[in-house]
């Protein structure tokens, strides 16, 4: 899985990607498009802003809905994905806008929600 | 020489009144991040976050690893705030299967358990591990963590700042911030806190009367005062003395 899973990975939205160049992050977003090569896809966050996610190996499955990506931000402000998980929405849809609001809270109060 | 053990088992010769006030035990299950648990300070058998004792906690994260042993299942639960935390769930060896199915890696779970430390390594002993069926619970958990820790911190700050005496002018000021009068401090609203503090600081043996409270709290109606008194009494903060109009604090100075 790689060492990026052993360190703190701040939860961020598209607006904070550029501030985390070179750093491990956790990004949650909805799948918007997938490149035909399967090595690149685009997620939208709770504010509808897009972030590009890259993979070392092409996808070996269909992805859709809300994904939580763990990876490192590249110099081009994309995320190099080390692992991802699909949020289950079989029982209830995931409120991505509310998640974005929660991110604003934890960014405003890092003393009560510390990363690391 | 010697010193007496207090019933609470404090036993410390340095247990001044101020120190005693600062030791607030959290009676509830506190939602936490793994990073907060790792940073919790250990003093003897207890753990503290923001100087509040914690014991039972909940975390939410994704299972990265699961290992079944004869007497327990060891999970590694990852909430992104730090490295995954060891969570141990004891297996009931008498039960045939059923109860203790291993939750597969890649599943988001809510864990309720006790914080433990062994050879400086922290872990959780879980009494409940539940897969999340609705991921919105995860968003709620994030908000609950911030809320809970903010309140715990504020309770600690207010407990150490309670002044020993109020002037009437001071009451007006305190009442002023009652715009956010519903923000609970020590689990009490601003009105309840004001009433309690007056009763606490009353030196008279029969305690404080409702009439006295009304005189001192110009901005509160008698019915508000009575409601506060009823609440404080039912919670055990105060008790009636010579009659139902006079009250003393159970936490006497």
Coordinates of C-alpha atoms in Angstrom, one line a residue:
Chain A
X1 CA 0.0 0.0 0.0
X2 CA 2.9 2.4 0.5
X3 CA 4.0 4.5 3.3
X4 CA 1.6 7.3 2.6
X5 CA -1.0 5.4 4.7
X6 CA 1.2 5.6 7.8
X7 CA 1.2 9.4 8.0
X8 CA -1.4 12.1 8.6
X9 CA -3.4 12.9 5.4
X10 CA -5.3 16.1 5.7
X11 CA -8.8 16.0 4.3
X12 CA -9.0 18.7 1.7
X13 CA -11.2 20.1 -1.1
X14 CA -10.1 21.4 -4.5
X15 CA -9.5 24.9 -3.1
X16 CA -6.7 23.5 -0.9
X17 CA -5.0 21.2 -3.3
X18 CA -2.5 23.9 -4.5
X19 CA -1.5 24.5 -0.9
X20 CA -0.4 20.9 -0.4
X21 CA 2.0 20.3 -3.3
X22 CA 4.2 17.4 -2.5
X23 CA 2.1 16.4 0.5
X24 CA -0.1 13.4 1.3
X25 CA -3.8 14.2 1.3
X26 CA -7.2 12.6 1.5
X27 CA -9.7 13.9 -1.1
X28 CA -13.4 12.9 -1.3
X29 CA -15.3 13.7 -4.5
X30 CA -17.7 12.5 -7.1
X31 CA -16.5 10.8 -10.3
X32 CA -17.1 13.2 -13.2
X33 CA -15.1 11.7 -16.0
X34 CA -12.6 8.9 -16.6
X35 CA -9.9 9.1 -19.2
X36 CA -10.0 6.3 -21.8
X37 CA -6.5 5.2 -20.7
X38 CA -7.9 4.5 -17.3
X39 CA -4.9 6.2 -15.7
X40 CA -6.6 9.5 -15.0
X41 CA -10.0 10.6 -13.7
X42 CA -11.7 13.8 -12.5
X43 CA -13.5 14.2 -9.2
X44 CA -15.8 17.1 -8.2
X45 CA -15.8 18.2 -4.6
X46 CA -18.8 19.5 -2.6
X47 CA -18.5 22.9 -4.2
X48 CA -18.5 21.4 -7.7
X49 CA -14.8 22.2 -8.2
X50 CA -12.8 19.6 -10.1
X51 CA -9.6 17.9 -9.2
X52 CA -7.7 15.5 -11.4
X53 CA -6.5 12.2 -10.0
X54 CA -3.7 10.2 -11.7
X55 CA -2.9 6.5 -11.3
X56 CA 0.3 4.6 -11.7
X57 CA -1.6 1.6 -13.1
X58 CA -4.8 1.8 -15.1
X59 CA -8.0 1.2 -13.3
X60 CA -9.0 -2.4 -13.3
X61 CA -12.6 -1.8 -12.4
X62 CA -15.5 0.5 -13.1
X63 CA -15.6 3.5 -10.7
X64 CA -18.6 5.8 -10.1
X65 CA -20.2 7.8 -7.4
X66 CA -18.3 9.1 -4.5
X67 CA -14.6 8.2 -4.1
X68 CA -12.2 8.8 -1.2
X69 CA -8.7 9.1 -2.7
X70 CA -5.5 8.9 -0.7
X71 CA -2.4 10.2 -2.5
X72 CA 0.2 12.8 -2.9
X73 CA -0.3 16.2 -4.6
X74 CA 1.9 16.6 -7.7
X75 CA 3.6 19.8 -8.9
X76 CA 0.8 20.2 -11.4
X77 CA -1.8 20.2 -8.5
X78 CA -3.2 16.9 -9.4
X79 CA -3.3 14.0 -7.0
X80 CA -1.2 10.9 -7.6
X81 CA -3.5 8.3 -6.1
X82 CA -2.0 5.6 -3.9
X83 CA -5.4 4.0 -3.0
X84 CA -9.1 4.8 -3.2
X85 CA -12.3 3.6 -1.7
X86 CA -15.8 4.0 -3.0
X87 CA -18.3 5.3 -0.4
X88 CA -21.3 3.0 -0.2
X89 CA -24.5 4.7 -1.3
X90 CA -26.6 1.6 -1.5
X91 CA -28.7 2.6 1.5
X92 CA -28.4 6.5 1.4
X93 CA -26.8 8.9 -0.9
X94 CA -23.7 10.7 0.4
X95 CA -24.2 14.4 1.0
X96 CA -21.0 15.8 -0.5
X97 CA -22.0 19.4 0.1
X98 CA -22.4 18.7 3.8
X99 CA -19.0 17.0 3.8
X100 CA -17.5 20.1 2.3
X101 CA -19.0 22.2 5.1
X102 CA -17.6 19.8 7.6
X103 CA -14.1 20.3 6.0
X104 CA -14.5 24.1 6.5
X105 CA -15.1 23.5 10.2
X106 CA -12.1 21.2 10.7
X107 CA -9.9 23.6 8.8
X108 CA -11.1 26.4 11.0
X109 CA -10.6 24.4 14.2
X110 CA -7.4 22.4 13.7
X111 CA -6.9 22.3 17.5
X112 CA -10.0 20.2 17.8
X113 CA -9.4 18.0 14.7
X114 CA -5.7 17.6 14.4
X115 CA -3.9 15.9 11.5
X116 CA -0.8 14.5 13.1
Chain B
X1 CA 3.2 13.3 59.8
X2 CA 0.6 12.2 57.3
X3 CA -2.3 13.2 55.2
X4 CA -5.8 11.8 55.0
X5 CA -7.1 10.1 51.9
X6 CA -10.2 11.8 50.7
X7 CA -13.1 9.5 49.8
X8 CA -12.5 10.3 46.1
X9 CA -9.2 8.5 46.4
X10 CA -7.2 11.6 45.5
X11 CA -4.8 11.2 48.3
X12 CA -2.4 13.8 47.0
X13 CA -1.1 16.2 49.6
X14 CA -1.1 18.9 46.9
X15 CA -4.8 18.5 46.2
X16 CA -5.8 22.1 46.6
X17 CA -9.3 23.3 45.8
X18 CA -8.2 24.8 42.5
X19 CA -6.6 21.6 41.4
X20 CA -9.6 19.6 42.3
X21 CA -11.8 21.8 40.2
X22 CA -9.6 21.3 37.2
X23 CA -10.0 17.5 37.3
X24 CA -13.1 17.1 35.2
X25 CA -13.9 13.5 34.4
X26 CA -15.8 13.0 31.2
X27 CA -18.7 10.7 32.0
X28 CA -19.6 10.2 28.4
X29 CA -18.2 8.4 25.4
X30 CA -16.1 11.0 23.6
X31 CA -15.7 11.0 19.8
X32 CA -12.1 11.4 18.9
X33 CA -9.6 11.3 16.1
X34 CA -6.8 8.7 16.2
X35 CA -4.4 11.7 16.4
X36 CA -6.1 12.9 19.5
X37 CA -5.8 9.5 21.1
X38 CA -2.2 9.2 20.3
X39 CA -1.6 12.6 21.8
X40 CA -3.5 11.9 24.9
X41 CA -1.4 12.2 28.0
X42 CA -1.2 9.3 30.4
X43 CA -1.1 9.9 34.1
X44 CA -1.0 6.6 36.1
X45 CA -4.1 4.8 34.9
X46 CA -5.9 7.7 33.3
X47 CA -5.7 9.4 30.0
X48 CA -6.3 13.1 29.3
X49 CA -7.1 15.1 26.3
X50 CA -7.1 18.9 26.9
X51 CA -6.7 18.0 30.6
X52 CA -10.1 16.2 30.6
X53 CA -10.0 12.6 31.6
X54 CA -11.2 10.3 28.9
X55 CA -11.8 6.6 29.0
X56 CA -14.5 5.5 26.6
X57 CA -14.1 6.8 23.1
X58 CA -15.5 6.4 19.6
X59 CA -13.5 6.6 16.4
X60 CA -14.5 6.1 12.8
X61 CA -12.2 4.9 10.1
X62 CA -11.5 2.4 7.5
X63 CA -10.2 -1.1 8.3
X64 CA -6.8 -1.5 6.7
X65 CA -6.0 -4.9 8.2
X66 CA -7.7 -7.6 10.1
X67 CA -6.1 -10.5 11.8
X68 CA -8.0 -13.3 13.6
X69 CA -6.4 -15.0 16.6
X70 CA -8.0 -17.6 18.9
X71 CA -9.1 -15.1 21.6
X72 CA -9.2 -11.8 19.7
X73 CA -9.4 -10.0 16.4
X74 CA -6.8 -7.3 15.8
X75 CA -7.8 -4.6 13.4
X76 CA -5.9 -1.6 12.1
X77 CA -8.3 1.3 11.7
X78 CA -7.4 4.4 9.7
X79 CA -9.1 7.8 9.9
X80 CA -6.4 9.7 8.0
X81 CA -5.4 11.8 11.0
X82 CA -2.4 9.6 11.8
X83 CA -1.1 6.1 11.2
X84 CA -3.8 3.4 11.6
X85 CA -4.6 2.5 15.2
X86 CA -4.6 -1.0 16.7
X87 CA -8.1 -2.0 17.7
X88 CA -8.5 -5.3 19.6
X89 CA -11.8 -7.0 19.9
X90 CA -12.0 -9.9 22.3
X91 CA -13.7 -13.0 21.0
X92 CA -16.2 -14.9 23.0
X93 CA -14.7 -18.4 22.8
X94 CA -17.9 -20.0 24.1
X95 CA -20.0 -18.7 21.2
X96 CA -20.1 -20.7 18.0
X97 CA -19.3 -18.2 15.2
X98 CA -22.1 -15.6 14.9
X99 CA -21.0 -12.8 17.2
X100 CA -17.5 -12.4 16.0
X101 CA -17.4 -12.3 12.3
X102 CA -14.3 -10.5 11.0
X103 CA -15.1 -7.2 9.3
X104 CA -13.2 -7.1 6.0
X105 CA -10.5 -4.5 5.2
X106 CA -11.8 -1.7 3.1
X107 CA -14.9 -1.3 5.3
X108 CA -15.7 2.0 7.1
X109 CA -16.5 1.3 10.7
X110 CA -17.5 3.0 13.9
X111 CA -15.5 1.7 16.9
X112 CA -16.5 2.2 20.5
X113 CA -14.0 1.2 23.1
X114 CA -11.5 2.0 25.8
X115 CA -8.1 3.6 25.3
X116 CA -5.2 1.6 26.4
X117 CA -1.4 2.0 26.4
X118 CA 1.1 -0.8 26.6
X119 CA 4.9 -0.1 26.4
X120 CA 4.1 3.5 25.2
X121 CA 2.0 2.1 22.4
X122 CA -1.7 3.2 22.4
X123 CA -4.5 1.0 21.2
X124 CA -8.2 0.5 21.7
X125 CA -10.0 -2.4 23.2
X126 CA -13.4 -2.3 21.4
X127 CA -16.7 -3.3 22.9
X128 CA -18.5 -2.5 19.7
X129 CA -17.4 -2.4 16.0
X130 CA -20.1 -1.5 13.6
X131 CA -19.8 -1.2 9.8
X132 CA -21.2 2.1 8.6
X133 CA -24.2 1.7 6.4
X134 CA -24.7 5.4 5.8
X135 CA -21.5 7.4 5.1
X136 CA -23.2 10.6 6.1
X137 CA -22.6 9.3 9.7
X138 CA -19.0 9.9 9.0
X139 CA -19.6 13.5 8.2
X140 CA -21.6 13.8 11.4
X141 CA -18.8 12.2 13.4
X142 CA -16.3 14.8 12.2
X143 CA -18.6 17.5 13.4
X144 CA -19.2 15.8 16.7
X145 CA -15.5 15.5 17.4
X146 CA -15.0 19.2 16.9
X147 CA -18.1 20.0 19.0
X148 CA -17.2 17.6 21.8
X149 CA -13.6 18.7 22.2
X150 CA -14.6 22.4 22.0
X151 CA -17.1 21.9 24.8
X152 CA -14.6 19.9 26.9
X153 CA -12.0 22.7 26.5
X154 CA -14.6 25.4 27.3
X155 CA -15.8 23.6 30.4
X156 CA -12.3 23.3 31.7
X157 CA -11.6 27.0 31.1
X158 CA -14.8 28.1 32.8
X159 CA -14.3 25.8 35.8
X160 CA -10.9 27.4 36.5
X161 CA -12.2 30.9 36.1
X162 CA -15.3 30.9 38.4
X163 CA -14.7 34.0 40.5
X164 CA -15.1 33.7 44.2
X165 CA -17.6 36.6 44.6
X166 CA -19.9 38.5 42.4
X167 CA -20.8 42.2 42.6
X168 CA -24.2 43.2 41.3
X169 CA -22.6 45.0 38.5
X170 CA -20.7 41.8 37.6
X171 CA -24.0 40.0 37.2
X172 CA -25.2 42.4 34.5
X173 CA -22.0 41.8 32.5
X174 CA -22.4 38.0 32.7
X175 CA -26.0 38.3 31.7
X176 CA -24.9 40.3 28.7
X177 CA -23.3 37.4 26.9
X178 CA -26.6 35.6 27.3
X179 CA -27.2 36.4 23.7
X180 CA -25.6 33.0 23.3
X181 CA -27.4 32.1 26.5
X182 CA -28.1 28.6 25.2
X183 CA -24.4 27.7 24.9
X184 CA -23.9 25.2 27.7
X185 CA -21.0 25.6 30.1
X186 CA -20.5 22.6 32.4
X187 CA -23.7 21.3 30.8
X188 CA -25.6 24.4 32.2
X189 CA -27.0 27.3 30.3
X190 CA -25.9 30.9 31.1
X191 CA -29.0 31.5 33.3
X192 CA -28.5 28.3 35.2
X193 CA -24.8 29.0 35.8
X194 CA -25.5 32.5 37.1
X195 CA -28.1 31.2 39.6
X196 CA -25.8 28.3 40.7
X197 CA -22.9 30.6 41.2
X198 CA -24.9 33.0 43.4
X199 CA -26.2 30.1 45.5
X200 CA -22.7 28.7 45.8
X201 CA -21.2 31.9 47.1
X202 CA -24.0 32.6 49.6
X203 CA -22.4 32.4 53.1
X204 CA -25.7 32.3 55.0
X205 CA -26.5 28.8 56.7
X206 CA -30.0 28.6 55.3
X207 CA -28.8 29.4 51.9
X208 CA -30.1 31.7 49.3
X209 CA -33.8 32.5 48.9
X210 CA -35.6 33.0 45.6
X211 CA -36.4 36.6 46.6
X212 CA -32.6 37.2 47.1
X213 CA -31.9 35.7 43.7
X214 CA -34.5 37.9 42.0
X215 CA -33.0 41.0 43.7
X216 CA -29.5 40.1 42.4
X217 CA -30.5 39.0 39.0
X218 CA -32.3 42.0 37.6
X219 CA -32.4 40.7 34.1
X220 CA -34.2 37.4 35.0
X221 CA -37.9 36.9 35.6
X222 CA -39.0 35.0 38.6
X223 CA -40.2 32.2 36.4
X224 CA -36.8 31.9 34.7
X225 CA -35.2 31.8 38.1
X226 CA -37.6 29.2 39.3
X227 CA -37.0 27.1 36.2
X228 CA -33.3 27.3 36.8
X229 CA -33.6 26.4 40.4
X230 CA -35.8 23.4 39.5
X231 CA -33.3 22.1 37.0
X232 CA -30.3 22.6 39.3
X233 CA -32.1 20.9 42.1
X234 CA -33.1 17.9 40.0
X235 CA -29.5 17.6 38.7
X236 CA -28.2 17.6 42.3
X237 CA -26.3 20.9 42.2
X238 CA -28.5 22.5 44.9
X239 CA -30.8 21.4 47.7
X240 CA -33.6 23.1 49.6
X241 CA -33.0 24.0 53.2
X242 CA -35.6 25.6 55.6
X243 CA -38.2 25.6 52.9
X244 CA -38.7 25.4 49.1
X245 CA -37.7 29.0 48.8
X246 CA -34.2 28.6 50.2
X247 CA -31.3 26.7 48.5
X248 CA -27.7 25.7 49.2
X249 CA -25.2 24.3 46.8
X250 CA -24.1 20.7 47.2
X251 CA -20.6 21.7 46.1
X252 CA -20.1 23.9 49.2
X253 CA -16.9 26.1 49.3

